[in-house]
Coordinates of C-alpha atoms in Angstrom, one line a residue:
Chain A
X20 CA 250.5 -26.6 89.7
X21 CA 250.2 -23.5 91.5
X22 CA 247.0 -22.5 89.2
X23 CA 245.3 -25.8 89.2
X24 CA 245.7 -25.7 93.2
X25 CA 243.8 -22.1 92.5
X26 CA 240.9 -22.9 90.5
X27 CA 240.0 -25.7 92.6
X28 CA 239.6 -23.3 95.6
X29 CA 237.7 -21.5 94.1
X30 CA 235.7 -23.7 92.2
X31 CA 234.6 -25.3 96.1
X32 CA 233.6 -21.9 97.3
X33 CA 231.7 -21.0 94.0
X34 CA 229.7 -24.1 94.4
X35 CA 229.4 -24.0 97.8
X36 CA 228.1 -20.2 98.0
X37 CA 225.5 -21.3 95.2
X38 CA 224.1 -24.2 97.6
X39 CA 224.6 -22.5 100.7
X40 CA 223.8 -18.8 100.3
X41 CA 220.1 -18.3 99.9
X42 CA 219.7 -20.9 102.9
X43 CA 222.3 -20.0 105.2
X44 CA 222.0 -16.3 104.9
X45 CA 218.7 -16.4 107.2
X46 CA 219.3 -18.5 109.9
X47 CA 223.2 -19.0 110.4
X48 CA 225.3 -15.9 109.8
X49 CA 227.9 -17.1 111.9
X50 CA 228.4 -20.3 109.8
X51 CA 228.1 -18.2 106.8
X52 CA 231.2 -16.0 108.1
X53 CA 233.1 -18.9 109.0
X54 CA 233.3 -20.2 105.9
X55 CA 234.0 -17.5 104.1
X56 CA 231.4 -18.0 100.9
X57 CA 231.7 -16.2 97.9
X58 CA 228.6 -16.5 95.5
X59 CA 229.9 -17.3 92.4
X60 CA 226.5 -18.5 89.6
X61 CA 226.9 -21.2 88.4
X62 CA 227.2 -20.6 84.9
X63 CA 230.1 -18.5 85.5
X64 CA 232.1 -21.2 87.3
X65 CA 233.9 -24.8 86.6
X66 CA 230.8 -27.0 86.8
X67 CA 232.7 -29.7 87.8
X68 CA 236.2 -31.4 89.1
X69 CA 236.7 -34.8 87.2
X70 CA 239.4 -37.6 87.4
X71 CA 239.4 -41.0 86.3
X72 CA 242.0 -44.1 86.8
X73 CA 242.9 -47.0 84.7
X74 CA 243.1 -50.6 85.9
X75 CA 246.6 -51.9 84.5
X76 CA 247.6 -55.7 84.0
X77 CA 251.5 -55.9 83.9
X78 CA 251.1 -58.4 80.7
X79 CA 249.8 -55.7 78.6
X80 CA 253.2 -53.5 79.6
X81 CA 256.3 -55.8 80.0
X82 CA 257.5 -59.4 78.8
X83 CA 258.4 -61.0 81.9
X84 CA 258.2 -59.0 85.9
X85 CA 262.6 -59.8 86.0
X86 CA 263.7 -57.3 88.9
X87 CA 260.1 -56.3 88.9
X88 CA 258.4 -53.5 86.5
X89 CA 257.6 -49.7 87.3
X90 CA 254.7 -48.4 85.0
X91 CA 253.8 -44.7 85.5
X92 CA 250.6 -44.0 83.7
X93 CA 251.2 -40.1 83.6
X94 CA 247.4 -40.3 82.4
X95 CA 246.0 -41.5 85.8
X96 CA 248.3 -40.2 87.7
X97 CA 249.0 -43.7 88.9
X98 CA 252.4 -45.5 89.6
X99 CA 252.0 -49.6 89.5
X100 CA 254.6 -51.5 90.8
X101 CA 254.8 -55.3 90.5
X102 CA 257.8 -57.6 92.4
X103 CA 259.3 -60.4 90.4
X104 CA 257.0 -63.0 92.0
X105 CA 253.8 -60.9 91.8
X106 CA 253.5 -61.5 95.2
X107 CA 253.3 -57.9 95.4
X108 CA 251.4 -55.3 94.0
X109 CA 251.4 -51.6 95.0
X110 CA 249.4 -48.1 93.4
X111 CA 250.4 -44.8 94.7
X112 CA 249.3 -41.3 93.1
X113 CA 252.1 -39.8 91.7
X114 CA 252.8 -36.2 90.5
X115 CA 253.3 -35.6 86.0
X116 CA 254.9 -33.3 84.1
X117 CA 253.7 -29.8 84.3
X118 CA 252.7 -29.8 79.8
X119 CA 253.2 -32.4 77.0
X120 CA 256.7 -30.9 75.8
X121 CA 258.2 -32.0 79.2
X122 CA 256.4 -35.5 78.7
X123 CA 258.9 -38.6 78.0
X124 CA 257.0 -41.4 77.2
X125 CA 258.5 -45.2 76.8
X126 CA 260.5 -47.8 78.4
X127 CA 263.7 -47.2 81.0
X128 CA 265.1 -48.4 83.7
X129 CA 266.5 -47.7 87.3
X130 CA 270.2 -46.8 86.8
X131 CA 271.0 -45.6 90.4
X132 CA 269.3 -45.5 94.2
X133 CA 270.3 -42.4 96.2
X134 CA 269.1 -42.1 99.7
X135 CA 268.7 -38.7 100.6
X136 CA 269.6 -37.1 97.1
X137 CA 270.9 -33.7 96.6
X138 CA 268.7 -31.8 94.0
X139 CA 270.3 -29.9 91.4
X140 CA 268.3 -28.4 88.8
X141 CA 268.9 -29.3 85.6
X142 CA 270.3 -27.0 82.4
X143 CA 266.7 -26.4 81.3
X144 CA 265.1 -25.9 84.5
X145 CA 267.7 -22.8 85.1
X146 CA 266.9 -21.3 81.8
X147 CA 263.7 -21.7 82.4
X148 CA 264.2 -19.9 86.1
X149 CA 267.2 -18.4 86.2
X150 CA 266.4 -17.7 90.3
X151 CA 266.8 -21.6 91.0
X152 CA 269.4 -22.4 93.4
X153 CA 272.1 -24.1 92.5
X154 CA 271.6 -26.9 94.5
X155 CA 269.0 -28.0 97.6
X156 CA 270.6 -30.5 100.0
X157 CA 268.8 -33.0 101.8
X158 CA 265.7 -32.1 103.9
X159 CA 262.3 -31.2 103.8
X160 CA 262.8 -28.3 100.6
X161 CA 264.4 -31.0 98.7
X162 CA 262.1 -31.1 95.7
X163 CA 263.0 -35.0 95.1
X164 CA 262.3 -35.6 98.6
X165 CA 263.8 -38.6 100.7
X166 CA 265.2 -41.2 97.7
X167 CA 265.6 -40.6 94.2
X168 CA 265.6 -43.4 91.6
X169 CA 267.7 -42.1 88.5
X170 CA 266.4 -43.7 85.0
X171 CA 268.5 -44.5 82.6
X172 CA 267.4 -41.2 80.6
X173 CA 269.0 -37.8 81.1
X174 CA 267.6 -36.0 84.2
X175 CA 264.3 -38.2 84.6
X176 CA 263.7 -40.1 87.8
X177 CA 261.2 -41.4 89.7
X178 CA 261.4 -39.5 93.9
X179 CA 259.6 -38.1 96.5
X180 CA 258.3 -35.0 97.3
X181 CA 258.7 -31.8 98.7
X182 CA 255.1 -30.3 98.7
X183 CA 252.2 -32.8 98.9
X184 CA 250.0 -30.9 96.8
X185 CA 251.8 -32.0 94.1
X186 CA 251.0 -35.3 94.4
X187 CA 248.3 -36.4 91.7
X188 CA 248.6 -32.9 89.7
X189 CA 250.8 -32.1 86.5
X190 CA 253.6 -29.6 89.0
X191 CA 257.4 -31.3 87.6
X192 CA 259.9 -30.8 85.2
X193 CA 259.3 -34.1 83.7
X194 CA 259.7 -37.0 87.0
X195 CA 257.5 -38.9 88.8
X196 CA 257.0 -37.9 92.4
X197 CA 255.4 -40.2 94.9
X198 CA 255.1 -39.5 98.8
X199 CA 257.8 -39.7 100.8
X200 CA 256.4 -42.9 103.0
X201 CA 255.9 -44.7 99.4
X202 CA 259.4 -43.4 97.8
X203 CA 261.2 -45.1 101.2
X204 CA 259.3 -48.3 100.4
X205 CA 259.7 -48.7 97.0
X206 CA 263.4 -48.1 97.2
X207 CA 263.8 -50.8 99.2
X208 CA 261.5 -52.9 96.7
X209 CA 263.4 -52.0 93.2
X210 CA 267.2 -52.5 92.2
X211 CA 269.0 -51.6 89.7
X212 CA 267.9 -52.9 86.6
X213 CA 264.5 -52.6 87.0
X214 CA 261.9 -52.2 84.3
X215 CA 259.9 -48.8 84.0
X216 CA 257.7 -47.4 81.2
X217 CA 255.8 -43.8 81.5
X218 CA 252.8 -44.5 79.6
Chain B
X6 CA 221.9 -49.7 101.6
X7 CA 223.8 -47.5 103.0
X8 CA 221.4 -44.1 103.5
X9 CA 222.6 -40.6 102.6
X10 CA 222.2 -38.2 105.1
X11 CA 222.8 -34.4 104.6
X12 CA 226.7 -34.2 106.2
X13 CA 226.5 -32.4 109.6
X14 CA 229.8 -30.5 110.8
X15 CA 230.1 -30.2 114.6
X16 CA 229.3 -27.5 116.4
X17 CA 227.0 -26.2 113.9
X18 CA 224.5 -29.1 113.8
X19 CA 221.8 -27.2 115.4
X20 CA 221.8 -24.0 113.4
X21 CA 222.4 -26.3 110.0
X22 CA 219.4 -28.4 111.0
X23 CA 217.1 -24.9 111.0
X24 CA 218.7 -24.1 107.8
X25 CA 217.4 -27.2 106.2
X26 CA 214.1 -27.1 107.3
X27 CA 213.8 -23.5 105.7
X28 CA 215.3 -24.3 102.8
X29 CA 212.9 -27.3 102.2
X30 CA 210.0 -25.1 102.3
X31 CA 211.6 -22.1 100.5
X32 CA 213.4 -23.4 97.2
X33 CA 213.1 -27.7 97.3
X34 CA 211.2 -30.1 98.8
X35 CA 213.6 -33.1 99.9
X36 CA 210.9 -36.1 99.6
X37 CA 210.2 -35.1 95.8
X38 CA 211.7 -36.6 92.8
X39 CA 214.3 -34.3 91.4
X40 CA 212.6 -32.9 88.2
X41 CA 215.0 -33.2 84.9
X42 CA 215.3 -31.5 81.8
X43 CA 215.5 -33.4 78.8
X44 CA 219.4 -33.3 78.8
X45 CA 219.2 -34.7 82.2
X46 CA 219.8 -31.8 84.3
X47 CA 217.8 -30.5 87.4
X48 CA 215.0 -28.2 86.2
X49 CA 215.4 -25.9 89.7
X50 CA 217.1 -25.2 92.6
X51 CA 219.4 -28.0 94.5
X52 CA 219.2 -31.8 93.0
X53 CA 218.5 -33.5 96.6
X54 CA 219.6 -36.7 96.9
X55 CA 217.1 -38.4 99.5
X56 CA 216.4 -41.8 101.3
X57 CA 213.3 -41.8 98.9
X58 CA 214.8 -40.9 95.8
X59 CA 218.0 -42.6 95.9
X60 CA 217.0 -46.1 94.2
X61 CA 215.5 -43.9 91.4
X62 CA 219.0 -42.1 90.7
X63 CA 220.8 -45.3 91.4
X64 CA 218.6 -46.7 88.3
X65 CA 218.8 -44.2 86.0
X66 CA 222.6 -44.0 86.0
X67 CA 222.9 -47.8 84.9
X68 CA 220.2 -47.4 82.5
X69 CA 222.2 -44.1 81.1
X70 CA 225.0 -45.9 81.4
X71 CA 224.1 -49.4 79.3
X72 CA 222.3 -46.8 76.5
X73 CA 225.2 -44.9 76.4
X74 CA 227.0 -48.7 76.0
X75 CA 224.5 -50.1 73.5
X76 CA 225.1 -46.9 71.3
X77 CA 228.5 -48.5 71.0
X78 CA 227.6 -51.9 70.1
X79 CA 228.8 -53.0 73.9
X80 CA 227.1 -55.3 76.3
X81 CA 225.1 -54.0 79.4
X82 CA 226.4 -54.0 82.8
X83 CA 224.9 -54.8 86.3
X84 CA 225.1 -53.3 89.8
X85 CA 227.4 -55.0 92.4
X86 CA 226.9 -54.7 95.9
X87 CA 230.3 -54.9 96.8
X88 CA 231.4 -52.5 94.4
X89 CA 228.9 -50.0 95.5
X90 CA 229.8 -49.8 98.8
X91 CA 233.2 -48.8 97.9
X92 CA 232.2 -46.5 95.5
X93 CA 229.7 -45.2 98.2
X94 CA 232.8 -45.3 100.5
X95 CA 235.0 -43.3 97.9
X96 CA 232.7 -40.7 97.7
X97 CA 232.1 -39.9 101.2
X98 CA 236.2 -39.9 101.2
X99 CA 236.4 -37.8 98.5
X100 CA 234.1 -34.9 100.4
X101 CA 236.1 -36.1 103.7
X102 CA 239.8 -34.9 101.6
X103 CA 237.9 -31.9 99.6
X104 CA 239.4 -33.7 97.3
X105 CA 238.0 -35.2 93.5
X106 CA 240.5 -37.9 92.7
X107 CA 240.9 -41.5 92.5
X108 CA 242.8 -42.4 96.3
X109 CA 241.7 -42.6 99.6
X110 CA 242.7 -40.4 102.6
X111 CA 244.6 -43.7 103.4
X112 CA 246.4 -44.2 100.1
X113 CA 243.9 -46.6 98.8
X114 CA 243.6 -47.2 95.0
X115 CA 240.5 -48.3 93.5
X116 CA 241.3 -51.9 93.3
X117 CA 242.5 -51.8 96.8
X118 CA 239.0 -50.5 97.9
X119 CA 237.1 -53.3 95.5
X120 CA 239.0 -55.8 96.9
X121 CA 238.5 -54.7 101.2
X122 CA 235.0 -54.1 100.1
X123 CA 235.0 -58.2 99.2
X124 CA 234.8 -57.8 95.3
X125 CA 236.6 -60.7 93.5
X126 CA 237.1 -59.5 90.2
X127 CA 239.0 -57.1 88.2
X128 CA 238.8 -53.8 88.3
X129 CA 238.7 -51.8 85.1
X130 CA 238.5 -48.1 86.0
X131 CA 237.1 -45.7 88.6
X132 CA 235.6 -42.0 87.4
X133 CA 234.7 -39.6 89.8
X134 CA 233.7 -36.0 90.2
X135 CA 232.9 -33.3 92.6
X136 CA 229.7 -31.1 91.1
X137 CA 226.0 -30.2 91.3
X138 CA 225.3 -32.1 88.5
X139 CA 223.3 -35.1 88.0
X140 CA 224.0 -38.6 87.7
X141 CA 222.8 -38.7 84.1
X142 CA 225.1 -35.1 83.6
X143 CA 228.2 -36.6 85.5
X144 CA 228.0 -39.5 82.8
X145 CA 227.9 -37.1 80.3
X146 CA 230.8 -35.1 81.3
X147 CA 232.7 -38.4 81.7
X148 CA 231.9 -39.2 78.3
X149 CA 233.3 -36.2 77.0
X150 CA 236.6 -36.9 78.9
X151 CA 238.9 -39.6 76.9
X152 CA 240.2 -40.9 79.5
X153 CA 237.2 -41.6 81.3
X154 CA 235.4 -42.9 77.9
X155 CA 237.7 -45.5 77.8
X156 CA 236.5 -46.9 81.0
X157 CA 232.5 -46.0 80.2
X158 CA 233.1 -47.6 77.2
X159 CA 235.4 -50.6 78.0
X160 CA 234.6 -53.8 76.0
X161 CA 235.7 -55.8 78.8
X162 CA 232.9 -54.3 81.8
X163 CA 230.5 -56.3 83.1
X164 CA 230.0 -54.8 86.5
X165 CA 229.7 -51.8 88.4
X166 CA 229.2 -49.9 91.6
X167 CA 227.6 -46.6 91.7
X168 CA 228.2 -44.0 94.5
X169 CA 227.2 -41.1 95.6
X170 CA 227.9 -38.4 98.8
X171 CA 226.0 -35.1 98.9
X172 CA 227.2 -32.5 101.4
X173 CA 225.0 -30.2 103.6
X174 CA 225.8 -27.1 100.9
X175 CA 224.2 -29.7 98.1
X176 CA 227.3 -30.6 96.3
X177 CA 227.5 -33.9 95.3
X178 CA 230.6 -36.4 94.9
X179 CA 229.8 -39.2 92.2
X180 CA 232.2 -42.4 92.1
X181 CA 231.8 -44.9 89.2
X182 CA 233.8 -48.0 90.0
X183 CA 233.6 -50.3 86.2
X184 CA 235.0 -54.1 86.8
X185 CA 235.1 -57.4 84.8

């Protein structure tokens, strides 16, 4: 997370310096210093910063929309939600898992709604940081942010979010994170029971 | 059709505006066709997007689009107006958030944009990216992605809306919006 939040930095001065620097260097040194342009060539730097989404069609997912369906294409970076009726039909970015070997793919559903969740990191996390804290209680450090939706796999849930900049980059453990304001909603939405696959 | 114009930050519009009328004499001259390689990228300087060439890059991107399509086997697709505009819209966001990715400062999905934007159909996939390349580069890069093949390349496309935002430094934020 941290280094994809890096490169893109300085990917956007890189390519700005190369546009800007022969110009700007004449007429507006003031500019120039105030936005702080390194020249980077371009055949030395990322030549470009590409995403793409998927459109989804609940059919091609789930038999029926009973207590309504979750998919979380961990590709797009997309979470779908349909209700029951299909009278609604929501898509929020979502945060992935950091690599492939903290990927779960498949079909689950919502075991438990916690308002507020504590966060406690889980067996793995610690060994892979022993410095974790044991827990983080509610608020805004809370790294599952303002609900929690608990699937009915080990440690995998579908949350909010502590740091925005996670939000449509590979930066958890495994979960799905979503911003708070869409989290809140959603929570209300779901129930227990309802159908999720991470595609 | 909505007209590209160089992106002006306040309180600086003045000295930017002397800046572009050096640079146009210096390295580029705005009103000129960008000049392409045979792999489709600009031969010097900045690729300019201007009033005058803008229906040219517009074309070329469908027509490298439906050859990259027929190579498949796969039917051509058309430019839709509505589409268009929210890919035009997209892009302009995108350079608004500093941001290449698929949302709106708002929240807004691409089928969410379509749809405002008065398209009717379905919306298959939306690629986007933040470069200096070309239009006929930015497909190419796509193409190389399998993710965003998959949407290039989708049987089911019969429509699409091309956009396009370049900023005052010449960077340039493509949106490809790909429907039924």
């Amino acid at each position: 997370m941290k280094g994809t939040a890096l490169i893109h930095t300085v990917t956007r001065r890189g390519l700005f310096g190369l546009g800007a620097a022969s110009i700007a260097m004449i007429a507006a040194p003031a500019v120039l210093r105030a936005q702080d342009i390194t020249f980077v060539p371009p055949s030395d730097a990322k030549r470009h910063n590409i995403a793409s989404f998927r459109g989804q069609r609940w059919q091609d997912h789930f038999q029926n929309l009973r207590k309504g369906a979750i998919l979380c294409d961990l590709e797009s970076r997309a979470l779908h939600y349909w209700s029951e009726d299909e009278s609604l039909y929501l898509i929020h970015p979502s945060s992935v898992p950091m690599s492939e070997e903290l990927t779960r793919r498949g079909y689950t559903e919502i075991v438990l709604k916690r308002r507020n969740p504590t966060w406690i990191p889980t067996p793995n996390m610690r060994k892979r940081d022993p410095s974790l804290p044991q827990s983080v209680g509610p608020g805004p450090n809370n790294p599952l942010g303002s609900r929690a939706l608990n699937l009915s796999w080990q440690y995998y849930r579908i949350h909010g979010i502590d740091k925005v900049e996670k939000i449509g980059r590979p930066a958890s453990n495994g979960c799905v994170g979503i911003y708070n304001e869409y989290i809140e909603r959603l929570f209300d939405l779901v129930e227990i029971g309802t159908q999720v696959r991470l595609l | 059709m909505p007209l590209i114009l160089p992106r002006i930050p306040s309180g600086a519009a003045l000295g930017l505006l002397s800046m572009l009328s050096l640079a146009a004499c210096a390295n580029f001259s705005p009103a000129s066709p960008p000049r392409l390689d045979e792999g489709g990228a600009a031969v010097e300087g900045l690729y300019q997007v201007t009033a005058e060439n803008i229906t040219q890059i517009r074309a070329r991107a469908l027509d490298t689009l439906n050859n990259t399509r027929q190579d498949s086997g796969l039917s051509a697709v058309i430019s839709d107006p509505y589409l268009e505009q929210a890919a035009n819209g997209h892009s302009r966001s995108m350079s608004d958030q500093g941001r290449a990715w698929n949302f709106g400062a708002d929240g807004s999905s691409p089928p969410e944009r379509a749809r405002r934007a008065g398209f009717q159909g379905t919306v298959l996939g939306e690629l986007v990216s933040e470069t200096y390349e070309t239009e006929v580069q930015a497909i190419a890069t796509w193409m190389g992605n399998d993710l965003a093949r998959k949407t290039l390349l989708d049987p089911a496309a019969r429509r699409i809306g091309f956009g396009l935002w370049q900023d005052i430094s010449g960077k340039l934020w493509w949106t490809l919006v790909v429907a039924d």
